[in-house]
Coordinates of C-alpha atoms and ligand atoms in Angstrom, one line a residue:
X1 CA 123.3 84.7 91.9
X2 CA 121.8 86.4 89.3
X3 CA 120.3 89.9 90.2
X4 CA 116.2 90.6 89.9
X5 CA 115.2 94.2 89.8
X6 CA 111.9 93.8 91.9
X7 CA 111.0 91.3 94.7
X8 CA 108.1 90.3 96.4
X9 CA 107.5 89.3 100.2
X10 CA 104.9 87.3 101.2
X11 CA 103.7 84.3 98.7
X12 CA 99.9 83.7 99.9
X13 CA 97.2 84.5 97.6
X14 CA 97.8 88.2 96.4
X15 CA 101.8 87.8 96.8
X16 CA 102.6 85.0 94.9
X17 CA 100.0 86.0 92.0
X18 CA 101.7 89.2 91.9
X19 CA 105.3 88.0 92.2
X20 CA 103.8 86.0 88.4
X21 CA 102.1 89.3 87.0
X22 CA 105.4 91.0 87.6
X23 CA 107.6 87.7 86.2
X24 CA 105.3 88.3 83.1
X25 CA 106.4 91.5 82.2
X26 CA 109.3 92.2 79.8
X27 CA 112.3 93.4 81.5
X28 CA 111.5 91.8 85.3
X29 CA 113.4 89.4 87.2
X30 CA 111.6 89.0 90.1
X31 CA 113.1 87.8 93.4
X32 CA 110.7 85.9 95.9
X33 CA 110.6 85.2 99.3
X34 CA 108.6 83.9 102.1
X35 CA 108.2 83.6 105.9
X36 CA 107.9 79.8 105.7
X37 CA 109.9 78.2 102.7
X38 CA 107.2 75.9 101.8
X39 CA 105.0 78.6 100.0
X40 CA 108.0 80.3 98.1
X41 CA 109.1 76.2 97.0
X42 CA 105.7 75.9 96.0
X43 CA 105.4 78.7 93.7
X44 CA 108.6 78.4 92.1
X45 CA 107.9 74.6 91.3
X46 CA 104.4 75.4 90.3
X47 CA 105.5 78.6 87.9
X48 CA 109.1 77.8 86.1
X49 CA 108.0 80.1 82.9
X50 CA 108.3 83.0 85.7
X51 CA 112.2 82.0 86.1
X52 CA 112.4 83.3 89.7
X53 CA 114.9 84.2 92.1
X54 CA 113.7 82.2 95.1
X55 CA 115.3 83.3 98.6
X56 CA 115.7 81.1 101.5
X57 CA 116.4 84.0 103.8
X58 CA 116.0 87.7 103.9
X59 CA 119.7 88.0 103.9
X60 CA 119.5 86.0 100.3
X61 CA 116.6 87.8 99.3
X62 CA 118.6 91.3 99.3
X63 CA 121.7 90.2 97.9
X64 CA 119.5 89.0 94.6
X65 CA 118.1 92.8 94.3
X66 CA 119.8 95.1 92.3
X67 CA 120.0 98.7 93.6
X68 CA 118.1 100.5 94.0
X69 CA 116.4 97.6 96.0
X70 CA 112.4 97.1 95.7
X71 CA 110.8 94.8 97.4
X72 CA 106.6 94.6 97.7
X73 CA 105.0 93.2 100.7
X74 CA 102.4 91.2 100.6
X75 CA 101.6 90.0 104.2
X76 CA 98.8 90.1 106.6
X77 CA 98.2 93.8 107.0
X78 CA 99.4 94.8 111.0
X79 CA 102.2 92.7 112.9
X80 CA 103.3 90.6 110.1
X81 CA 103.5 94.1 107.8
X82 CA 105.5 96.2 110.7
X83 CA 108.1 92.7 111.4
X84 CA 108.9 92.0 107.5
X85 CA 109.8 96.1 107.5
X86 CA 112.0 95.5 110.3
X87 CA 113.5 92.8 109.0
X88 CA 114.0 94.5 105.2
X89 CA 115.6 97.7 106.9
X90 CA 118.3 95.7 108.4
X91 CA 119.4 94.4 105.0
X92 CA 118.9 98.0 102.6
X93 CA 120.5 100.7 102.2
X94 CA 119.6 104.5 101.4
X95 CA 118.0 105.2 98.4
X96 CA 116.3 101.6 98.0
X97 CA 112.5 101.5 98.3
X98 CA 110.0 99.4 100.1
X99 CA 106.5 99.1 99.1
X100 CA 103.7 97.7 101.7
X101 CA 100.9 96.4 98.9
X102 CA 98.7 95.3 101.6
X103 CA 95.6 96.8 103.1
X104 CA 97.2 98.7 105.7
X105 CA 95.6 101.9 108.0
X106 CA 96.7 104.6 106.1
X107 CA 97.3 106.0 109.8
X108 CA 100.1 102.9 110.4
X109 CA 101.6 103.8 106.9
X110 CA 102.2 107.5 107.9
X111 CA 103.8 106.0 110.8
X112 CA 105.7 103.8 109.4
X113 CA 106.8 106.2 106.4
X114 CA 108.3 108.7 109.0
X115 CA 110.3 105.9 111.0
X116 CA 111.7 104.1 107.2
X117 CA 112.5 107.6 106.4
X118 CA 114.9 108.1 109.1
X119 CA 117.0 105.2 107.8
X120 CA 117.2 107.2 104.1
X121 CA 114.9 103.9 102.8
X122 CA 112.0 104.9 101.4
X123 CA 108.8 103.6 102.1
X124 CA 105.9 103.1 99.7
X125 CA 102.4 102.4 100.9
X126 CA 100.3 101.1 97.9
X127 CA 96.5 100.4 97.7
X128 CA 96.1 97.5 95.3
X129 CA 92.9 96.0 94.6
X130 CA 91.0 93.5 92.2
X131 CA 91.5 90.7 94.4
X132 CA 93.6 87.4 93.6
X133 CA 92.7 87.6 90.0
X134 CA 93.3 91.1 89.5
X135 CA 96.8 90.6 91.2
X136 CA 97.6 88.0 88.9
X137 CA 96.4 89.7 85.5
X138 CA 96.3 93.8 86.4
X139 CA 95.2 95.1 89.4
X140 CA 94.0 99.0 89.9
X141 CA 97.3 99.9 92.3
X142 CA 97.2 103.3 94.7
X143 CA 100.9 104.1 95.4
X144 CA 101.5 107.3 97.8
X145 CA 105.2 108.4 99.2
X146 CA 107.7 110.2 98.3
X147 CA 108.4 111.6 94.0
X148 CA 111.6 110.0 94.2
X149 CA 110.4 106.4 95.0
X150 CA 107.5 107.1 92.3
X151 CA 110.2 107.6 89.7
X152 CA 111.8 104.1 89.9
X153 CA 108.5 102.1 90.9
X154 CA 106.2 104.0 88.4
X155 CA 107.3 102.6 85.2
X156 CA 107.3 98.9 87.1
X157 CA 103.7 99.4 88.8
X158 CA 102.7 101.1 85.1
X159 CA 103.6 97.3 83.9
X160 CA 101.9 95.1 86.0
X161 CA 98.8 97.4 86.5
X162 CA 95.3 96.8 84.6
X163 CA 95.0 99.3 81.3
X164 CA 91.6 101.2 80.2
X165 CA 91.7 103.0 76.9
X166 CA 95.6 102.1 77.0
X167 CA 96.0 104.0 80.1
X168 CA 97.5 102.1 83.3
X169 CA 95.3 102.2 86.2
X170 CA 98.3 103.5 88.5
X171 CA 98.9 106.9 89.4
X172 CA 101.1 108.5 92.3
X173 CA 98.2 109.5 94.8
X174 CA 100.2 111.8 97.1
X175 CA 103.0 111.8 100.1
X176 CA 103.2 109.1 102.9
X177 CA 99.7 107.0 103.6
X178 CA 97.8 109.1 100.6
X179 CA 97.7 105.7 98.6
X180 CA 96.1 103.5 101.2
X181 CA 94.1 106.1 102.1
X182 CA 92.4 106.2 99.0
X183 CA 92.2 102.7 98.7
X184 CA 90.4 102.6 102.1
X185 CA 88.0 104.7 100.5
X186 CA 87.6 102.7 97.7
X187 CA 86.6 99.9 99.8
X188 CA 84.4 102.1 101.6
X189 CA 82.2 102.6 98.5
X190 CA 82.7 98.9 97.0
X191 CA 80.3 98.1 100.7
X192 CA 77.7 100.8 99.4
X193 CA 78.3 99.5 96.2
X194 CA 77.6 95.8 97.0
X195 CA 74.6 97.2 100.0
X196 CA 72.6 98.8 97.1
X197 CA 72.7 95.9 94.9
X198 CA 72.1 93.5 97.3
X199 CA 68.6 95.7 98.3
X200 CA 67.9 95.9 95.1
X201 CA 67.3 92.3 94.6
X202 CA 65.7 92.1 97.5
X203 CA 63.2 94.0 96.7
X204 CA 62.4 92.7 93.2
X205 CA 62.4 89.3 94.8
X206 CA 60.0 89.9 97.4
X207 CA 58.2 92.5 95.2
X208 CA 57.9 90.6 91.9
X209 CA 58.2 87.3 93.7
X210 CA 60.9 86.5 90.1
X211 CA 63.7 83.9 91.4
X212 CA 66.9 84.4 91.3
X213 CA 68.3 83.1 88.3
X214 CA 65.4 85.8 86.7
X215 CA 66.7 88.2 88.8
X216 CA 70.2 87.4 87.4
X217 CA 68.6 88.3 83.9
X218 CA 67.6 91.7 84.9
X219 CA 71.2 92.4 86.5
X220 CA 72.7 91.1 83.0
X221 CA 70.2 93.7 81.0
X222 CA 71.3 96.5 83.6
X223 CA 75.0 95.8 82.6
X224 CA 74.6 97.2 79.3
X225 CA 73.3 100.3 80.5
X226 CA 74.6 103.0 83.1
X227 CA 75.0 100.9 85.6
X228 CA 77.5 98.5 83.7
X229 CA 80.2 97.4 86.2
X230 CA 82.0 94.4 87.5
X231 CA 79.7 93.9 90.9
X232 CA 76.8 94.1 88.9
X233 CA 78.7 91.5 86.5
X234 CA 79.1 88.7 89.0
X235 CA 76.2 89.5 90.8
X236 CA 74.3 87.7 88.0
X237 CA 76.8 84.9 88.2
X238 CA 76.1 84.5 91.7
X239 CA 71.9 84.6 91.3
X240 CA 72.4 82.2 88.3
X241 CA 74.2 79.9 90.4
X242 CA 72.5 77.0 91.2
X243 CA 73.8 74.6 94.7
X244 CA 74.7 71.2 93.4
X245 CA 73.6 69.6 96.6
X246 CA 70.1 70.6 97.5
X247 CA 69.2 72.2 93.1
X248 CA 68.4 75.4 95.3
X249 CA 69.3 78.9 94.1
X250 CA 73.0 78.9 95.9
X251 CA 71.9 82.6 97.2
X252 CA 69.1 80.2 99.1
X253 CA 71.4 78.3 101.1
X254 CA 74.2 81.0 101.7
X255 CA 73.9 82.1 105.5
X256 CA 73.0 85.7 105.5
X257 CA 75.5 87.0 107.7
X258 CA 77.8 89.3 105.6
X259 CA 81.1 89.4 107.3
X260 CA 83.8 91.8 106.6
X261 CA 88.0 92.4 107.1
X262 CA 87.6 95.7 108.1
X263 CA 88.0 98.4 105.6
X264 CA 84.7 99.4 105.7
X265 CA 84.4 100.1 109.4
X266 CA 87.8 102.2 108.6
X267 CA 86.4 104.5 106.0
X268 CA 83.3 105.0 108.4
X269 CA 86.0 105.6 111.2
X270 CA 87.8 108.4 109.8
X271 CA 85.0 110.3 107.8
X272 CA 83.6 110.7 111.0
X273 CA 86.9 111.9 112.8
X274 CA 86.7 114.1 109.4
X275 CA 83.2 115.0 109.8
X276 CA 82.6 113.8 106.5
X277 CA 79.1 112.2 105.9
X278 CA 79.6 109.1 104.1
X279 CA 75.9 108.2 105.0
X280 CA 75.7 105.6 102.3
X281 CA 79.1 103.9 103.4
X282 CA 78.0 103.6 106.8
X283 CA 74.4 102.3 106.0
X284 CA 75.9 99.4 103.9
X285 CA 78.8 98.8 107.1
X286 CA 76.1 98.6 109.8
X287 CA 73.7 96.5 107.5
X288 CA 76.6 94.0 107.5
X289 CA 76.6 94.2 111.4
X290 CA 72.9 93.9 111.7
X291 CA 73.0 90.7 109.7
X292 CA 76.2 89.2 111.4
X293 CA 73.3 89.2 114.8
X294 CA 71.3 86.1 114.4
X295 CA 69.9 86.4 118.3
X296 CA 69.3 89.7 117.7
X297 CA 67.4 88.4 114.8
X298 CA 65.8 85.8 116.5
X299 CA 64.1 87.8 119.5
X300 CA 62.8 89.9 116.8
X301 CA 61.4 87.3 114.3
X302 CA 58.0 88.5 115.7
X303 CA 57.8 91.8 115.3
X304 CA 54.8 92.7 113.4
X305 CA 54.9 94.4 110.3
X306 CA 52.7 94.7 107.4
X307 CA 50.7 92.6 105.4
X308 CA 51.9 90.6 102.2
X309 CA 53.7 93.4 99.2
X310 CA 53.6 92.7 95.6
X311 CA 53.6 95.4 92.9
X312 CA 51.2 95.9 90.4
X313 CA 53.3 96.5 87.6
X314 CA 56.7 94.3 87.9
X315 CA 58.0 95.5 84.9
X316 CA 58.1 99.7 86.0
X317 CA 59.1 98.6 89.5
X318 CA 61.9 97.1 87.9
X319 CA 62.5 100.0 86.4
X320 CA 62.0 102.0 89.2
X321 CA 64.6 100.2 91.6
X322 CA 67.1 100.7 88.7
X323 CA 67.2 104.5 88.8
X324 CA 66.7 104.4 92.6
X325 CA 70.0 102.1 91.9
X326 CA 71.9 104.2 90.0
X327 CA 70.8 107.5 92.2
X328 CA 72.3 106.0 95.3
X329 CA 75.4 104.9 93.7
X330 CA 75.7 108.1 92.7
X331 CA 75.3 109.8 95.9
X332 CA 77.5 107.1 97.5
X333 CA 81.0 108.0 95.1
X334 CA 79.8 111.5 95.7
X335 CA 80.4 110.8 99.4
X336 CA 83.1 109.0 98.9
X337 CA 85.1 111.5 97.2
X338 CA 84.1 113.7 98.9
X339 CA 85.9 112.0 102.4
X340 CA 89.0 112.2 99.7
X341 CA 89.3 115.4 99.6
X342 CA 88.7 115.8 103.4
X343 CA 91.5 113.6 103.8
X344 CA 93.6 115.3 101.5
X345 CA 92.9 118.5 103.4
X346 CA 93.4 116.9 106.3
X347 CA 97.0 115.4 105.8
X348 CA 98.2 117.9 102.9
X349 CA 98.0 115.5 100.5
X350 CA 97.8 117.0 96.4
X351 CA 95.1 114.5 95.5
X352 CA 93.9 114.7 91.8
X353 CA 90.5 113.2 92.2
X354 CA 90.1 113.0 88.6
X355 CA 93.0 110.6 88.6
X356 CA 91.5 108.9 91.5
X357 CA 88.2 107.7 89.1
X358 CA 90.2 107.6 86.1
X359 CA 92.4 104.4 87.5
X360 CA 89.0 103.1 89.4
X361 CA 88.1 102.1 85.8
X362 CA 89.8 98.8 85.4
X363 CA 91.7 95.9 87.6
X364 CA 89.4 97.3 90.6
X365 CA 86.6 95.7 92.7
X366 CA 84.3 99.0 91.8
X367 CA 85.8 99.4 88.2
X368 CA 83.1 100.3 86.0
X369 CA 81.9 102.5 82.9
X370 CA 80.3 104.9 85.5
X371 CA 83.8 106.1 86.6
X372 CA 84.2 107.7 83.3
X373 CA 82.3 110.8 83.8
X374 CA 83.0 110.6 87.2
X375 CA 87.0 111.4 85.8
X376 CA 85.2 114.0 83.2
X377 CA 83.5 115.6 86.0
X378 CA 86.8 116.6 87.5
X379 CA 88.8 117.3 84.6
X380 CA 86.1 120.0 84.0
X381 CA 86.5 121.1 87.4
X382 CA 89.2 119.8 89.3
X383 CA 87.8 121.9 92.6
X384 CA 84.4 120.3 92.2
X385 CA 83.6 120.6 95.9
X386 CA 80.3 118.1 95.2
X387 CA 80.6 115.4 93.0
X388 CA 76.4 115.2 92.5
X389 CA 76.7 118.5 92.1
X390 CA 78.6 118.0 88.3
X391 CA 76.1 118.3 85.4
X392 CA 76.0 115.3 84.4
X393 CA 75.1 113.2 87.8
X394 CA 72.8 116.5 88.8
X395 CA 71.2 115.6 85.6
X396 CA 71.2 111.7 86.5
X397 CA 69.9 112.3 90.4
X398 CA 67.2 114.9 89.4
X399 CA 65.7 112.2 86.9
X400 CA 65.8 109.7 89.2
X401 CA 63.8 111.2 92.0
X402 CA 60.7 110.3 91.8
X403 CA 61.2 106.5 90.7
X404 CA 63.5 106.9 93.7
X405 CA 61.0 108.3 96.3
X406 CA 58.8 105.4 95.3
X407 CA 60.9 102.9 95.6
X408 CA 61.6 104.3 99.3
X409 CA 58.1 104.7 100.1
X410 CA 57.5 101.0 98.6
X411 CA 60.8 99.6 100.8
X412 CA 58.8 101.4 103.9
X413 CA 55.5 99.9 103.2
X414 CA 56.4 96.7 102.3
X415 CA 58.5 96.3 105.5
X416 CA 61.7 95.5 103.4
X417 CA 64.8 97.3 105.1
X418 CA 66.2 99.5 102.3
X419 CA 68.7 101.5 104.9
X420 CA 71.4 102.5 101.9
X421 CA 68.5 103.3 99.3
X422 CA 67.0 105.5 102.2
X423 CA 69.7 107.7 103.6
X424 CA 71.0 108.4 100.3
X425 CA 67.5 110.0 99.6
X426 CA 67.9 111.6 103.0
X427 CA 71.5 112.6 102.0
X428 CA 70.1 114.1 98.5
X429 CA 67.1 116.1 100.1
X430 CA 69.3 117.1 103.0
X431 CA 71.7 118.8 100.8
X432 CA 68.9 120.5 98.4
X433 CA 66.9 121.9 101.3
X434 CA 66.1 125.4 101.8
X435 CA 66.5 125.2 105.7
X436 CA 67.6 122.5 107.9
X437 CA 66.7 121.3 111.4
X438 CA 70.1 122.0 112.4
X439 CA 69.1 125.8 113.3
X440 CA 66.7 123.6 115.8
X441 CA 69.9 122.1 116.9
X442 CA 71.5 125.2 117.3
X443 CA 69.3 126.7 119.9
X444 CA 69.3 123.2 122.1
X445 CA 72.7 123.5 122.4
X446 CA 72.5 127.0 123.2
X447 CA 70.1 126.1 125.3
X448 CA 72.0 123.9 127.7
X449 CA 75.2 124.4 126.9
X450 CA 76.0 128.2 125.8
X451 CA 77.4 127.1 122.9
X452 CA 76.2 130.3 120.9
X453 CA 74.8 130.6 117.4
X454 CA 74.7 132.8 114.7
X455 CA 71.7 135.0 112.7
X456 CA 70.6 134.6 109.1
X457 CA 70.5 139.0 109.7
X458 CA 73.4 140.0 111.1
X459 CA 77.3 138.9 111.4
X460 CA 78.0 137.7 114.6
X461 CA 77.9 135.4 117.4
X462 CA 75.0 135.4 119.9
X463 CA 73.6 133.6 122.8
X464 CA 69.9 134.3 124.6
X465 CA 69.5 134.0 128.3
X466 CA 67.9 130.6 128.3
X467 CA 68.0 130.7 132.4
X468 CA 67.4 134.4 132.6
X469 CA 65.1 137.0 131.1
X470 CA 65.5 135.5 127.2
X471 CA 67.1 138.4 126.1
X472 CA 69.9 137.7 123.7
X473 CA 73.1 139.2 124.0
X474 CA 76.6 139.5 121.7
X475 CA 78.3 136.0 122.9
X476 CA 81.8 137.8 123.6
X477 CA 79.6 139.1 126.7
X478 CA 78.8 136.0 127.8
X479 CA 82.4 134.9 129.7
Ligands
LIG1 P1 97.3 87.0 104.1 O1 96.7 88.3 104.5 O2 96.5 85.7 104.3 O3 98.8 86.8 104.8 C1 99.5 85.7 104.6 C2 101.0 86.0 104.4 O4 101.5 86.8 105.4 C3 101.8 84.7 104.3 O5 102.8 85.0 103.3 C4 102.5 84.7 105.7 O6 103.7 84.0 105.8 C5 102.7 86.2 105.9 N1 103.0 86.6 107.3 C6 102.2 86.6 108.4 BR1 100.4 86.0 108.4 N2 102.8 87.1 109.5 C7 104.0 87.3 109.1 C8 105.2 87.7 109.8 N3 105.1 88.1 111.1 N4 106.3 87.9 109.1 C9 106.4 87.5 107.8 N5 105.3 87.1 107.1 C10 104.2 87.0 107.7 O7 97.7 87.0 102.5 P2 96.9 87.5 101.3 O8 95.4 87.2 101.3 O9 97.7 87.1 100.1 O10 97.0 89.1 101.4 C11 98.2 89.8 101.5 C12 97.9 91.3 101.7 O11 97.2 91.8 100.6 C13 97.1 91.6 102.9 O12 97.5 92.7 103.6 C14 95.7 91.7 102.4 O13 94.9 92.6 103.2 C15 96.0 92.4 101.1 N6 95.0 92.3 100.1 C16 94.3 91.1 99.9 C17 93.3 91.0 98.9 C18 92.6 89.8 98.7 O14 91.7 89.7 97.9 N7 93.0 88.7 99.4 C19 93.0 92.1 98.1 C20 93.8 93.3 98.3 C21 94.7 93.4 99.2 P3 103.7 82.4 106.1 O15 103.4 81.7 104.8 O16 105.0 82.2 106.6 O17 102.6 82.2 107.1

């Protein structure tokens, strides 16, 4: 049999359009197998330009790799991920690499990276994302593990991956689950990303009272300005779209229950656990769940609330939800990298954030021009410890406040939920104020608890005698 020096496992959607991106490339031979044979027959009938090795066992499948063996898995993240890993270790040896390109828990790949480790395989978890058609034509790919796996999969992953200003979206993100890590994060900001766009048509709908497919015109004059990116792209294309059976705008007869798989909840998940506030992430997760609650809904279809909204001027309202738009976003990859960098504290992982937005930029669900001077930002500064904070988006945010306040104030008055929009307003003016509330805070729990605080006068830590005579003492004296 001749010898391929990549293979792929798993041939649904993502694996098999990846096993032909690979194929496609100069210099691969690319060896394919599958759980059931029917998928791998399939593909190989389907694609014979892509000459592959097609293996009818996983036995078969190793004897076609050359060494160092490299297989990428491409299987239902979880069970079917952790079996196929089994079954690959049984049949490499030391030194050969295995790469999970699924959507795992960067928590499992960690895992799972320690226990390949122990067999001298090593083990590659890889973010990839851009969906089926980004697999098949250049995807935006997130490896992490070890330097020595990055040596021989780098210059294959450089090949297949999507290229911005002839630069491969790939980079090696950092040790063990750093890659799908990232890529949970990315996820995590592609939900605020889609949240915000979604309440901004909603309220130019119900503001303006323009249809869709008008709608779909602003969003196409928007993508030629700062807020040019794929999800505003084919968010046109889906408000253009009209239903074939009812001549309805298809957004009219979609049921508006926004499900989800899962990464979203993650990213909200571990920024808490990090104590991260990814406000705008989490807004745009629970949105999703208060949609997916249609008896919930129901009981409260009668709920006042206030009378009929339409703005004055359409045109500057328009313009107004843009740069409350493009404010949000902004604080929302702020966030975002920010829970990055928490991670990367977190699991000592050397994260180059600036490498992070650079290969965001093509192949990717949230690729857009806007991830330019996001990179920019932290090649000025790699320590940038708030994203918002960097000129050019302080710049960007500041101008946008007031057409941002009153598209808030607008969302409130009209009765139109605008949760993303809102917290990231609440996120911007939390961070800018003077004082907080929190010193509030502070004293409750000192209150009931004796959890102790300290002064804006003096270093220190101090609790009052809540239950006594309100003196305040030194808190070492209060054990
Ligand atoms: P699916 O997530 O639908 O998984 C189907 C594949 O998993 C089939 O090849 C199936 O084999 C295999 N499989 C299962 Br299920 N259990 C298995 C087991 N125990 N042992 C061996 N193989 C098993 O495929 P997909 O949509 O192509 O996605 C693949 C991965 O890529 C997933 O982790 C997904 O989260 C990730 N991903 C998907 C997208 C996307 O846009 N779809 C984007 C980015 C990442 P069978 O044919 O024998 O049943």
């Amino acid at each position: 049999m001749s010898h391929a020096n990549i293979g792929v496992v798993g041939l649904a959607v993502m694996g098999s359009n990846l096993a032909r991106n690979l194929a496609s490339r100069e210099g691969n031979r690319v060896a394919v197998y599958n759980r059931s044979w029917d998928k791998t027959e399939h593909l190989v009938d389907a694609h014979p330009e892509a000459n592959f090795v097609a293996a009818k066992s996983i036995q078969e499948f190793a004897a076609s790799l050359s060494t160092p063996r490299t297989a990428i898995i491409m299987v239902k993240a979880g069970a079917g991920t952790d079996a196929v890993i089994d079954q690959l270790c049984e049949v490499f040896e030391p030194g050969d690499i295995i790469v999970d390109g699924g959507n795992a828990l960067f928590t499992d790949t960690i895992r799972r990276e320690k226990a390949v480790r122990e067999t001298g395989i090593n083990f590659v978890g890889a973010g990839i994302s851009g969906g089926e058609e980004g697999a098949l034509l250049g995807p935006s790919i997130m490896p992490g593990g070890s330097a020595e796996a990055w040596e021989t999969l780098g210059p294959i992953l450089r090949s297949i991956a999507a290229v911005v200003d002839g630069e491969p979206c790939v980079t090696h993100i950092g040790t063990d689950g750093a890659g799908h890590f990232v890529k949970m994060i990315h996820n995590g900001i592609e939900y605020a990303d889609m949240q915000l766009i979604a309440e901004a048509y909603d309220l130019i709908r119900r503001g303006t009272g323009k249809s869709p497919a008008e709608i779909a015109d602003v969003f196409t004059e928007w993508n030629k300005g700062e807020l040019e990116s794929y999800l505003i792209e084919i968010t046109a294309e889906v408000l253009r779209q009209v239903d074939a059976a009812t001549g309805k705008p298809l957004v009219d007869v979609i049921v508006d229950e926004a499900g989800s798989k899962g990464t979203g909840v993650w990213t909200v998940q571990t920024a808490l656990s990090l104590g991260t506030p990814v406000s705008g992430i989490a807004e745009a997760v629970f949105a999703r769940g208060l949609s997916s609650h249609p008896e919930q809904r129901s009981l409260a279809k009668s709920f006042p609330g206030p009378y009929a909204f339409t703005v004055k001027d359409a045109d500057a309202f328009i313009e107004d939800v843009r740069q409350a738009l493009y404010a949000s976003k902004i604080v929302a990859y702020s966030q975002g990298f920010d829970a990055i960098r928490a991670g990367a504290d977190e699991y000592n992982w050397h994260i180059n954030l600036g490498e992070v937005a650079r290969i965001w930029r093509g192949g990717c669900i949230i690729r857009a021009q806007f991830l330019n001077p996001i990179t920019e930002a932290y090649r000025a500064n790699e320590s940038l410890a708030l994203l918002m904070a960097a000129p050019y988006f302080a710049k960007a945010v500041s101008g946008a406040q007031a057409a941002w306040r009153r598209v808030v104030i607008a969302a409130t008055e009209a009765g139109i939920p605008a949760p993303a929009f809102g917290s990231s307003l609440s996120y911007y003016d939390g961070l800018r104020a003077d004082r907080l509330p929190a010193a509030v805070i502070q004293g409750q729990r000192d209150f009931f608890g004796a959890h102790t605080y300290k002064r804006i006068d003096k270093p220190g830590t101090f609790h009052t005698l809540w239950s006594g005579d309100r003196t305040e003492i030194a808190a070492e004296d209060t054990h």
